[in-house]
Amino acid sequence: MRVSIADVAARAGVSITTVSHALNGKGRITMSTRERVLKAASDLGYVANPNAAGLRTGQSSLFAIQISPSGGNSLVPNSSYFNDMLNGASAEALSAGHPLVVLPRELTESELIALGITRAIVVDPIGTEPLVQFLLETGGTLVTIGRLPDRMLPQSPSRLFFVDNDAHAVARTALSHLQSAGYRHPAVLTSPTSVSFFRDCVDEARAWAARTGCAVPIARIRNENESAARRAVAALLDAHPEVDSLFTTSEAGAIGAVSVVRQRGWVVPGDFGIVAGNDTSLLRYSSPSISAIDLHPDSLGRAAVRRLLLAGRPPVTDTDAAPTVIGHTLRRRDSTRRSS
Amino acid sequence: MRVSIADVAARAGVSITTVSHALNGKGRITMSTRERVLKAASDLGYVANPNAAGLRTGQSSLFAIQISPSGGNSLVPNSSYFNDMLNGASAEALSAGHPLVVLPRELTESELIALGITRAIVVDPIGTEPLVQFLLETGGTLVTIGRLPDRMLPQSPSRLFFVDNDAHAVARTALSHLQSAGYRHPAVLTSPTSVSFFRDCVDEARAWAARTGCAVPIARIRNENESAARRAVAALLDAHPEVDSLFTTSEAGAIGAVSVVRQRGWVVPGDFGIVAGNDTSLLRYSSPSISAIDLHPDSLGRAAVRRLLLAGRPPVTDTDAAPTVIGHTLRRRDSTRRSS
DNA sequence: ATGAAAGCGCTAACAT
DNA sequence: ATGTTAGCGCTTTCAT
């Protein structure tokens, strides 16, 4: 924090204005002076002071990410999905010189101001988050992983961007995997449809049912915990005894399903197949290992940060710029290897 | 970011200096004016601008934590231990108005300057980390979770503090638990002793052996991965067939040991007992569930941040201030429930 | 194409 | 006990 822009200016024999311009590619400067400045800067080991820059521009270099599920209070849930997403986002932000801070769901506006947050990523937004409101109101930049509900979209142009998986395609992948593994009566277990991913999965399951003429019962759980999942699966199987397989959108759903199914004396995958819509390391290591769809959380995190970076200086007006879509990959494991 | 110190000063009918002093508890100010200022500030919804404050003081409000194991390249390893530690530290920092950023092991000095890092937490330091060197050299504040090797301790007084478990006590808890569960020939599997926790565990195991007159073979793995652990355990059992139980300092060691032991046709816990020195959710959910020592990572993270906060303004000279010691708790699970 | 100068909001000497 | 003032390092009009 020692060598400042003035030192660079002195060494390059120019004014500090010129240095600033050269470094930020702003004003019109001759190639030669620009190079001279750049050389002087690197000779001196010049590094910009983020506080000074931020003070002037009103933008701190800090990026924020809100990753904990709505309703949850922790910062990062203990799941490899969120862990990988966070690691990807952090690495990408850091390599661009931006510190990334994890924020809880509950926040006051003053806290946001005090932290100096103007650019953030919100995972699975439902639209009512203080952080979302704050950024939309104050003209900050917001990237969501998952879509904001339509009615929450801002009326006026804003710096809002989406990064997402194609949840419809994820659901199709899951259901057709069950089908091709020989299961005939799939059911779906999902989470609150305030989150776009779950909403889209349900829609696609309905479409699938309509298309194939095969009823696909759909159950929901409120919170992603195993005991809630067990109750939901038990109720589902009681009501629909013909069901022979499950597409669950959560890790907890998959683990809970295994335990309920076994309790009924059925064998996974022989009698009952399970595929999860979001892969985690726990699913890979559980027994039986559970087939799941890898949503590439690392890529989601990285893409979100890149979008934040890309939403550069000039006020952008493309509210509904096309979302960045990240692919998914089916991981075939034991829970759907039907022996029969 | 609108209402500034000047607005507060105007409303309270004082100078901006007085406001600054009142807000930071600096100068000598009458109770009445202080209250008047505080009232004016809260009426106006005043929130300090961290960039401005930081620019002046040369301290950014940003805290950093380096959590990935030495040698590893990721930011946060996928383990509930690190996850909980990070959540605890983040929450504590945030509640004091400090954003906390996760940093990788590999860093250049310019990156640290560019980010404006002056206060950081380093988990399991070996002393050679650029971040450690940087903070020691530049007079920043450093809190480590685990101790720095003695030879790495700075000569001159510095702002260095320790938060730690009592690893000796952890090892004793583990070994005596095995003993009281009826196992007679414990072995130890540990990780590189450049990390103080592992070093202390090894020392304590030696002391235990000396005290009880019972040989306690010690094996080491370089990296915390399961296949390395399997090889190490296999070699250990080949060399010491009398061994009937294992105290392993890592999750990978425990999982690897289960698989090797079973492969030999032994039953856990009947023929062989296993206790891990660091509890994680994977150990709780694996089968058999594995007894482990909960190091209270959440408390470690919180305590480290509090130490950082506490290392206030005035240059501190107590290099070797007493470490903050966090307790541990044995979680008894199936891997040490000897049936015989 | 380049430079002078103002000022972002705050803290800390230094008055009074 | 309170106020005046000088910057911290940078960006950004506005001149030249």
XYZ file of C-alpha atoms (C1' of nucleotides) in Angstrom:
712
model
C 0.000 0.000 0.000
C 3.044 2.224 -0.349
C 3.705 3.152 -3.963
C 0.904 5.350 -5.205
C -0.241 6.716 -8.487
C 1.899 9.807 -7.911
C 5.079 7.727 -7.756
C 4.195 6.110 -11.032
C 3.450 9.510 -12.546
C 6.794 10.867 -11.421
C 8.699 7.908 -12.783
C 6.895 8.003 -16.110
C 7.218 11.777 -16.289
C 3.498 12.371 -16.695
C 0.626 13.602 -14.571
C -1.405 11.418 -12.282
C -4.388 11.904 -14.550
C -2.515 10.285 -17.368
C -1.521 7.403 -15.152
C -5.107 6.858 -14.094
C -6.241 6.934 -17.706
C -3.504 4.634 -18.868
C -4.226 2.134 -16.136
C -7.970 2.095 -16.668
C -7.975 2.501 -20.422
C -10.070 5.609 -20.127
C -8.952 8.804 -21.888
C -7.238 9.018 -25.243
C -3.569 8.396 -24.746
C -0.763 7.649 -27.148
C 0.423 4.113 -27.292
C 3.891 5.181 -26.265
C 2.933 7.045 -23.102
C 0.545 4.310 -22.106
C 3.336 1.798 -22.389
C 5.697 4.033 -20.507
C 3.181 4.338 -17.690
C 2.502 0.627 -17.592
C 6.207 -0.058 -17.433
C 6.723 2.442 -14.642
C 3.835 0.927 -12.716
C 5.141 -2.602 -12.970
C 8.702 -1.490 -12.220
C 7.486 0.112 -9.041
C 5.162 -2.763 -8.225
C 2.242 -0.417 -8.180
C -1.046 -1.810 -6.908
C -4.181 0.290 -6.815
C -5.683 1.095 -3.447
C -9.220 -0.290 -3.510
C -10.419 2.060 -0.775
C -9.331 5.152 -2.634
C -10.836 3.996 -5.895
C -14.019 2.951 -4.169
C -14.312 6.178 -2.242
C -14.254 8.092 -5.464
C -16.549 5.898 -7.506
C -18.886 4.771 -4.759
C -18.276 1.168 -5.792
C -16.414 -1.108 -3.473
C -14.499 -3.955 -5.040
C -16.384 -6.318 -2.763
C -18.677 -8.899 -4.329
C -21.278 -10.699 -2.264
C -23.016 -14.034 -2.599
C -26.092 -15.230 -0.787
C -26.177 -18.960 -0.926
C -28.156 -20.249 2.024
C -31.620 -21.555 1.093
C -34.576 -19.268 1.772
C -35.778 -19.852 5.280
C -32.454 -21.265 6.335
C -30.323 -19.157 8.584
C -26.850 -20.536 8.098
C -24.465 -19.047 5.606
C -23.333 -22.045 3.615
C -25.259 -25.308 4.083
C -23.078 -28.336 4.521
C -23.397 -29.794 1.057
C -20.831 -30.314 -1.651
C -23.189 -28.551 -4.054
C -22.975 -25.226 -2.247
C -19.364 -25.793 -1.319
C -18.372 -26.296 -4.934
C -20.443 -23.343 -6.070
C -18.804 -21.120 -3.507
C -15.326 -22.306 -4.331
C -15.912 -21.657 -8.019
C -17.310 -18.203 -7.431
C -14.578 -17.263 -4.947
C -11.792 -18.387 -7.207
C -13.197 -16.553 -10.189
C -13.769 -13.350 -8.207
C -10.360 -13.454 -6.578
C -8.616 -13.933 -9.867
C -10.236 -10.705 -11.008
C -9.130 -8.943 -7.846
C -12.497 -8.970 -6.140
C -12.992 -10.322 -2.632
C -16.203 -12.346 -2.350
C -18.135 -12.336 0.894
C -20.904 -14.736 1.873
C -24.039 -13.074 3.204
C -26.906 -14.541 5.228
C -30.502 -14.331 4.052
C -31.489 -12.025 6.863
C -30.004 -8.597 6.384
C -30.946 -5.020 7.029
C -30.401 -2.238 4.558
C -27.959 -0.526 6.900
C -25.847 -3.641 7.080
C -25.680 -3.699 3.312
C -24.701 -0.058 3.195
C -22.181 -0.511 5.981
C -20.573 -3.363 4.079
C -20.619 -1.342 0.894
C -22.341 -4.013 -1.183
C -23.211 -2.921 -4.702
C -22.773 -6.148 -6.641
C -24.037 -9.518 -5.558
C -25.059 -13.031 -6.530
C -28.190 -14.555 -5.047
C -28.747 -18.290 -5.310
C -32.300 -19.584 -5.772
C -33.947 -16.229 -5.139
C -37.591 -15.973 -4.289
C -37.577 -12.233 -4.780
C -38.377 -11.049 -1.293
C -34.800 -11.078 -0.034
C -33.665 -7.725 1.357
C -30.509 -8.021 -0.698
C -32.482 -8.418 -3.915
C -34.724 -5.469 -3.125
C -31.781 -3.348 -2.097
C -29.804 -3.902 -5.278
C -32.822 -3.396 -7.494
C -33.713 -0.132 -5.743
C -30.239 1.323 -5.526
C -29.188 0.400 -9.034
C -26.661 -2.188 -7.952
C -25.809 -5.205 -10.087
C -27.565 -8.460 -9.309
C -26.879 -11.873 -10.766
C -29.145 -14.677 -9.698
C -28.475 -18.384 -9.989
C -31.976 -19.514 -10.782
C -34.668 -17.120 -11.963
C -36.548 -14.477 -10.061
C -40.340 -15.042 -10.074
C -41.853 -13.109 -12.991
C -43.918 -10.849 -10.775
C -40.765 -9.801 -8.955
C -39.028 -8.580 -12.074
C -38.307 -4.853 -11.870
C -40.436 -2.520 -13.996
C -37.621 -0.166 -14.882
C -34.454 -1.273 -16.609
C -31.912 -2.569 -14.153
C -28.661 -4.403 -13.953
C -30.122 -7.836 -13.455
C -28.766 -11.055 -14.917
C -29.508 -14.757 -14.709
C -27.367 -17.846 -14.622
C -29.208 -21.125 -14.554
C -29.438 -24.777 -15.402
C -32.171 -25.826 -17.763
C -34.378 -27.376 -15.107
C -36.869 -28.669 -17.678
C -34.085 -30.570 -19.359
C -32.839 -31.813 -15.994
C -36.266 -33.245 -15.203
C -36.500 -34.875 -18.628
C -33.059 -36.396 -18.200
C -34.044 -37.813 -14.837
C -37.400 -39.194 -15.898
C -36.165 -40.720 -19.109
C -33.261 -42.273 -17.241
C -35.726 -43.983 -14.916
C -37.755 -45.085 -17.897
C -34.817 -46.524 -19.781
C -33.696 -48.315 -16.625
C -37.008 -50.152 -16.811
C -39.085 -48.332 -14.237
C -42.664 -47.700 -15.302
C -44.256 -45.632 -12.562
C -42.094 -42.708 -11.519
C -43.074 -40.198 -8.867
C -41.549 -36.823 -8.115
C -40.493 -35.395 -4.764
C -39.686 -31.740 -4.813
C -39.214 -28.639 -2.679
C -41.079 -25.322 -2.486
C -41.901 -24.038 -5.945
C -41.002 -20.499 -4.989
C -37.605 -21.574 -6.289
C -37.564 -21.633 -10.073
C -35.612 -24.869 -10.338
C -38.229 -26.832 -8.415
C -41.083 -25.059 -10.173
C -39.659 -25.959 -13.560
C -39.104 -29.568 -12.540
C -42.726 -29.891 -11.501
C -43.934 -28.310 -14.734
C -41.811 -30.671 -16.751
C -43.001 -33.684 -14.795
C -46.582 -32.697 -15.566
C -45.731 -32.296 -19.215
C -44.060 -35.681 -19.157
C -47.139 -37.264 -17.623
C -49.355 -35.690 -20.251
C -47.057 -36.817 -23.032
C -46.646 -40.410 -21.884
C -50.156 -40.811 -20.540
C -48.657 -42.148 -17.376
C -49.678 -40.548 -14.091
C -46.734 -39.015 -12.239
C -47.663 -38.274 -8.633
C -45.908 -35.243 -7.212
C -45.083 -34.673 -3.552
C -43.475 -31.666 -1.940
C -41.445 -31.076 1.168
C -41.076 -27.735 2.862
C -37.589 -28.020 4.225
C -34.720 -30.016 2.925
C -34.390 -32.395 5.810
C -34.401 -36.131 5.868
C -37.243 -36.790 8.245
C -39.601 -34.533 6.314
C -38.529 -36.391 3.193
C -39.223 -39.762 4.811
C -42.721 -38.734 5.785
C -43.412 -37.394 2.318
C -42.156 -40.525 0.592
C -44.105 -42.787 2.942
C -47.293 -40.853 2.237
C -46.576 -40.940 -1.459
C -46.109 -44.712 -1.523
C -49.205 -45.265 0.598
C -51.299 -43.233 -1.790
C -49.732 -44.654 -4.947
C -48.693 -48.264 -4.395
C -47.882 -48.726 -8.070
C -44.991 -46.242 -7.910
C -41.683 -48.010 -8.582
C -39.237 -45.130 -8.791
C -38.583 -41.600 -7.643
C -37.100 -38.458 -9.082
C -36.238 -36.256 -6.121
C -34.885 -32.755 -6.447
C -32.950 -32.883 -3.205
C -30.232 -34.859 -1.498
C -32.364 -35.231 1.614
C -35.161 -36.628 -0.527
C -32.911 -39.310 -1.947
C -31.494 -40.385 1.394
C -34.934 -40.362 2.975
C -36.398 -42.376 0.127
C -33.805 -45.110 0.459
C -34.622 -45.544 4.097
C -38.410 -45.629 3.596
C -38.218 -48.007 0.673
C -35.967 -50.410 2.535
C -38.204 -50.275 5.532
C -40.941 -51.672 3.312
C -38.715 -54.582 2.435
C -37.967 -53.422 -1.066
C -34.563 -53.429 -2.624
C -32.906 -50.437 -4.295
C -32.449 -50.591 -7.266
C -34.129 -53.972 -7.837
C -37.621 -53.046 -6.661
C -37.355 -49.312 -6.636
C -35.200 -46.787 -8.517
C -34.057 -43.415 -7.255
C -32.489 -40.515 -9.088
C -31.654 -37.164 -7.541
C -31.878 -33.866 -9.383
C -28.826 -32.375 -7.712
C -25.658 -34.359 -7.217
C -23.656 -34.146 -4.000
C -20.742 -36.114 -2.610
C -23.007 -37.700 -0.022
C -25.019 -39.339 -2.806
C -21.861 -40.705 -4.338
C -20.652 -42.246 -1.094
C -23.919 -43.461 0.384
C -24.898 -47.087 -0.004
C -26.307 -47.768 -2.407
C -24.711 -44.946 -4.333
C -27.431 -42.773 -5.779
C -27.749 -41.753 -9.405
C -27.944 -38.006 -9.689
C -27.691 -35.089 -12.021
C -24.579 -33.052 -11.690
C -25.603 -29.404 -12.071
C -21.972 -28.302 -12.249
C -22.109 -25.980 -9.277
C -18.537 -24.855 -9.838
C -19.475 -23.602 -13.303
C -22.602 -21.935 -11.985
C -20.530 -20.017 -9.446
C -17.898 -19.040 -11.959
C -20.411 -17.986 -14.578
C -22.257 -15.830 -12.078
C -19.088 -13.976 -11.156
C -18.168 -13.530 -14.798
C -21.583 -12.044 -15.423
C -21.050 -9.645 -12.544
C -17.688 -8.644 -13.967
C -19.093 -8.268 -17.432
C -21.861 -5.976 -16.282
C -19.295 -3.244 -16.695
C -19.413 0.449 -16.246
C -21.903 1.751 -18.838
C -25.476 1.487 -17.532
C -26.978 -1.544 -19.178
C -30.604 -1.540 -20.135
C -31.162 -5.146 -21.153
C -33.122 -6.186 -18.098
C -33.939 -9.498 -19.580
C -30.677 -10.312 -21.259
C -30.648 -13.997 -22.066
C -29.748 -16.133 -19.062
C -26.437 -17.941 -19.097
C -27.349 -21.627 -19.199
C -25.048 -24.185 -17.620
C -25.240 -27.804 -18.733
C -25.864 -30.830 -16.570
C -24.557 -34.383 -16.540
C -26.265 -37.572 -15.446
C -24.162 -39.593 -13.020
C -25.346 -43.195 -13.245
C -24.920 -45.028 -9.969
C -26.309 -48.067 -8.195
C -29.710 -46.691 -7.255
C -30.966 -47.101 -10.820
C -29.094 -50.199 -11.969
C -32.106 -52.420 -12.196
C -31.061 -56.020 -12.018
C -34.407 -57.433 -13.176
C -24.181 5.648 1.114
C -25.875 9.055 1.093
C -26.022 10.582 4.552
C -22.529 11.455 5.671
C -20.841 12.539 8.829
C -21.417 16.178 7.856
C -25.185 15.688 7.803
C -25.060 14.219 11.262
C -22.869 17.079 12.450
C -25.300 19.642 11.074
C -28.289 18.009 12.673
C -26.577 17.653 16.032
C -25.201 21.160 15.789
C -21.586 20.110 16.259
C -18.486 19.716 14.129
C -17.664 16.634 12.148
C -14.764 15.913 14.475
C -17.107 15.656 17.385
C -19.301 13.302 15.416
C -16.348 11.123 14.529
C -15.213 11.056 18.133
C -18.669 10.356 19.467
C -19.159 7.523 17.015
C -15.794 5.927 17.665
C -15.533 6.658 21.362
C -12.261 8.463 20.785
C -11.802 11.970 22.189
C -13.233 13.315 25.410
C -16.831 14.297 24.891
C -19.633 15.087 27.293
C -22.258 12.486 27.777
C -24.912 14.869 26.543
C -23.292 15.783 23.217
C -22.366 12.185 22.577
C -25.978 11.212 23.033
C -27.145 14.041 20.871
C -24.814 12.918 18.107
C -25.826 9.294 18.425
C -29.467 10.318 18.232
C -28.866 12.465 15.180
C -26.976 9.614 13.519
C -29.696 7.076 14.099
C -32.423 9.567 13.119
C -30.680 10.107 9.845
C -29.888 6.412 9.431
C -26.221 7.225 9.192
C -23.898 4.398 8.213
C -20.161 4.895 7.996
C -18.503 4.572 4.615
C -15.911 1.818 4.983
C -13.867 3.043 2.030
C -13.452 6.503 3.445
C -12.548 5.242 6.876
C -10.169 2.698 5.404
C -8.540 5.188 3.101
C -7.665 7.342 6.055
C -6.526 4.639 8.439
C -4.932 2.339 5.912
C -7.015 -0.517 7.315
C -9.745 -2.009 5.223
C -12.669 -3.507 7.078
C -12.043 -6.734 5.195
C -11.037 -9.808 7.158
C -9.514 -12.813 5.431
C -9.376 -16.482 6.272
C -7.157 -19.126 4.739
C -8.682 -22.463 5.378
C -7.526 -24.884 2.736
C -4.909 -27.390 3.924
C -1.294 -26.710 3.038
C -0.554 -28.204 -0.323
C -4.209 -28.191 -1.264
C -5.320 -25.719 -3.859
C -9.020 -25.422 -3.296
C -10.450 -22.712 -1.127
C -12.685 -24.631 1.221
C -12.365 -28.435 1.275
C -15.658 -30.264 1.199
C -15.864 -31.230 4.849
C -18.331 -30.225 7.508
C -15.379 -29.341 9.711
C -14.204 -26.531 7.468
C -17.727 -25.615 6.514
C -18.738 -25.139 10.135
C -15.578 -23.247 10.916
C -16.169 -20.895 8.019
C -19.800 -20.353 8.899
C -18.875 -19.526 12.477
C -16.142 -17.119 11.454
C -18.289 -15.453 8.785
C -21.216 -14.950 11.097
C -19.066 -13.505 13.834
C -17.244 -11.173 11.461
C -20.419 -10.022 9.757
C -22.094 -9.253 13.034
C -19.211 -6.908 13.763
C -19.567 -5.280 10.352
C -16.583 -6.981 8.755
C -16.822 -8.872 5.491
C -14.811 -12.093 5.583
C -13.151 -13.360 2.438
C -11.713 -16.828 1.877
C -8.214 -16.867 0.434
C -6.292 -19.675 -1.280
C -2.919 -20.876 -0.020
C -1.121 -19.602 -3.075
C -0.999 -15.843 -3.127
C 1.362 -13.128 -4.222
C 2.125 -10.082 -2.184
C 0.588 -7.813 -4.817
C -2.645 -9.728 -4.634
C -2.719 -9.199 -0.905
C -2.041 -5.506 -1.310
C -4.601 -5.208 -4.076
C -7.212 -6.794 -1.862
C -6.204 -4.583 1.020
C -5.740 -7.428 3.486
C -4.371 -6.359 6.851
C -6.087 -8.787 9.200
C -6.416 -12.500 8.631
C -6.979 -15.926 10.106
C -4.846 -18.844 8.939
C -5.931 -22.376 9.737
C -3.252 -24.975 10.487
C -0.332 -22.766 9.465
C 3.042 -24.220 8.698
C 4.644 -20.796 8.687
C 5.759 -20.553 5.082
C 2.461 -19.242 3.728
C 2.848 -15.949 1.848
C -0.086 -14.573 3.816
C 1.626 -15.338 7.113
C 4.888 -13.763 6.007
C 3.116 -10.749 4.608
C 1.184 -9.968 7.758
C 4.195 -10.485 9.989
C 6.333 -8.202 7.828
C 3.808 -5.452 7.316
C 2.568 -5.358 10.888
C -0.837 -6.735 10.088
C -2.834 -8.769 12.569
C -2.678 -12.537 12.307
C -4.706 -15.090 14.197
C -3.899 -18.720 13.594
C -6.085 -21.698 14.371
C -3.378 -24.107 15.444
C 0.107 -22.915 16.360
C 2.887 -21.637 14.180
C 6.072 -23.757 14.418
C 8.346 -22.279 17.103
C 11.109 -21.458 14.682
C 8.665 -19.415 12.614
C 7.693 -17.141 15.462
C 8.654 -13.546 14.721
C 11.644 -12.099 16.605
C 10.146 -8.676 17.039
C 6.841 -8.052 18.763
C 3.935 -8.468 16.422
C 0.213 -8.757 16.369
C 0.022 -12.519 16.409
C -2.518 -14.601 18.271
C -3.442 -18.250 18.585
C -6.708 -20.097 18.858
C -6.445 -23.828 19.293
C -7.772 -27.074 20.643
C -5.690 -28.852 23.218
C -4.423 -31.555 20.887
C -2.649 -33.406 23.690
C -5.939 -33.680 25.522
C -7.685 -34.747 22.321
C -5.225 -37.589 21.855
C -5.622 -38.656 25.470
C -9.402 -38.600 25.134
C -9.205 -40.769 22.042
C -6.721 -43.287 23.397
C -8.399 -43.669 26.748
C -11.736 -44.074 25.016
C -10.316 -46.981 23.032
C -8.864 -48.413 26.195
C -12.071 -48.197 28.169
C -13.926 -49.774 25.271
C -11.716 -52.796 25.813
C -9.136 -52.405 23.075
C -5.578 -53.210 24.171
C -3.347 -52.396 21.214
C -4.096 -49.019 19.711
C -2.232 -47.560 16.762
C -2.182 -44.000 15.509
C -2.638 -42.744 11.958
C -1.807 -39.119 11.463
C -0.951 -36.442 8.896
C 2.141 -34.302 8.318
C 3.538 -33.039 11.598
C 4.217 -29.624 10.151
C 0.721 -28.961 11.461
C 0.748 -28.468 15.214
C -2.382 -30.491 15.852
C -0.917 -33.622 14.312
C 2.464 -33.035 15.901
C 0.895 -32.752 19.336
C -1.180 -35.879 18.801
C 1.929 -37.850 17.936
C 3.780 -36.507 20.968
C 0.919 -37.414 23.211
C 0.653 -40.899 21.741
C 4.346 -41.430 22.497
C 3.839 -40.208 26.037
C 0.877 -42.529 26.369
C 2.946 -45.464 25.175
C 5.708 -44.629 27.644
C 3.216 -44.292 30.482
C 1.281 -47.469 29.792
C 4.248 -49.530 28.683
C 2.230 -50.512 25.653
C 3.744 -49.954 22.212
C 1.683 -47.602 20.066
C 2.727 -47.827 16.411
C 2.391 -44.564 14.531
C 1.775 -44.207 10.797
C 1.562 -41.072 8.734
C -0.095 -40.102 5.492
C 0.941 -37.199 3.367
C -2.363 -36.169 1.928
C -5.751 -36.546 3.411
C -7.170 -38.908 0.863
C -8.771 -42.251 1.320
C -6.553 -44.396 -0.843
C -3.384 -43.129 0.823
C -5.056 -43.889 4.126
C -5.931 -47.411 3.013
C -2.364 -48.123 2.034
C -1.049 -46.765 5.297
C -3.481 -48.763 7.405
C -2.749 -51.945 5.466
C 0.992 -51.488 6.001
C 0.412 -50.742 9.652
C -1.608 -53.891 10.209
C 0.884 -55.992 8.299
C 3.730 -54.758 10.451
C 1.800 -54.911 13.709
C -0.710 -57.773 13.633
C -1.523 -57.322 17.304
C -3.091 -53.908 16.711
C -6.799 -53.980 17.516
C -7.786 -50.346 17.264
C -6.925 -47.071 15.610
C -6.886 -43.430 16.553
C -6.827 -41.501 13.282
C -6.529 -37.747 13.062
C -8.429 -37.486 9.811
C -11.775 -38.329 8.293
C -10.088 -40.018 5.342
C -8.098 -42.162 7.753
C -11.240 -43.400 9.445
C -13.081 -44.213 6.233
C -9.999 -45.885 4.789
C -9.445 -47.909 7.943
C -12.985 -49.282 7.891
C -12.519 -50.527 4.382
C -9.113 -52.149 5.017
C -10.209 -53.778 8.247
C -13.349 -55.207 6.684
C -11.349 -56.466 3.763
C -9.399 -58.563 6.239
C -12.609 -60.104 7.440
C -12.679 -58.273 10.717
C -15.741 -56.613 12.138
C -15.902 -53.009 13.322
C -16.279 -52.561 16.262
C -16.188 -56.213 17.347
C -12.678 -57.031 16.186
C -11.331 -53.553 15.631
C -12.138 -50.155 17.083
C -11.797 -46.816 15.325
C -11.923 -43.304 16.688
C -11.293 -40.164 14.671
C -9.640 -37.053 16.028
C -11.805 -34.665 14.056
C -15.518 -35.147 13.751
C -17.341 -34.534 10.465
C -20.857 -35.240 9.264
C -19.560 -37.986 7.009
C -18.345 -39.934 10.049
C -21.747 -39.576 11.638
C -23.594 -40.896 8.609
C -21.218 -43.593 7.418
C -21.874 -47.180 8.343
C -20.807 -48.068 10.875
C -20.994 -44.600 12.336
C -17.566 -43.622 13.552
C -16.722 -42.343 17.011
C -14.934 -39.050 16.776
C -13.858 -36.013 18.677
C -15.816 -32.905 17.963
C -13.322 -30.043 17.872
C -16.130 -27.462 17.770
C -15.082 -25.856 14.524
C -17.818 -23.249 14.794
C -16.340 -22.054 18.091
C -12.832 -22.076 16.650
C -13.954 -19.831 13.805
C -15.844 -17.482 16.078
C -13.051 -17.260 18.610
C -10.527 -16.471 15.888
C -12.628 -13.577 14.633
C -13.153 -12.279 18.141
C -9.410 -12.345 18.680
C -8.958 -10.369 15.483
C -11.512 -7.832 16.637
C -9.963 -7.633 20.059
C -6.511 -6.937 18.695
C -7.614 -3.325 18.639
C -5.925 -0.147 17.648
C -2.983 0.299 20.049
C 0.107 -1.660 18.911
C 0.156 -4.797 20.989
C 3.436 -6.229 22.137
C 2.398 -9.527 23.675
C 3.601 -11.744 20.845
C 2.988 -14.832 22.834
C -0.265 -13.887 24.479
C -1.884 -17.024 25.799
C -3.693 -18.965 23.079
C -7.449 -19.161 23.263
C -8.195 -22.836 23.900
C -11.419 -24.349 22.616
C -12.750 -27.506 24.236
C -13.567 -30.789 22.535
C -16.255 -33.419 22.925
C -16.099 -37.155 22.346
C -18.943 -38.386 20.149
C -19.397 -42.074 20.919
C -20.674 -43.988 17.923
C -20.760 -47.542 16.630
C -17.109 -47.901 15.633
C -16.046 -48.301 19.258
C -19.020 -50.126 20.752
C -17.230 -53.357 21.396
C -19.713 -56.177 21.647
C -17.313 -58.686 23.212
C -3.222 14.078 -25.984
C -2.224 15.590 -21.485
C -2.554 18.204 -17.055
C -4.593 20.952 -12.996
C -7.561 20.734 -9.561
C -11.645 19.442 -7.009
C -13.491 16.312 -3.954
C -15.308 11.344 -2.504
C -16.129 10.669 3.481
C -13.496 10.078 6.953
C -9.699 10.430 10.785
C -6.185 12.649 13.373
C -3.085 16.339 14.391
C -3.379 20.472 16.054
C -5.591 24.471 17.677
C -8.802 26.876 20.829
C -14.515 19.672 25.446
C -15.030 20.936 20.797
C -13.657 22.910 16.202
C -10.330 23.694 12.039
C -7.846 21.740 8.828
C -4.990 18.761 6.199
C -4.734 14.980 3.760
C -5.458 9.372 2.700
C -5.170 7.765 -3.104
C -7.920 7.879 -6.499
C -11.284 9.406 -10.492
C -13.168 12.921 -13.083
C -14.668 17.194 -15.001
C -12.661 20.876 -17.261
C -8.769 23.378 -19.319
C -5.106 23.605 -22.383
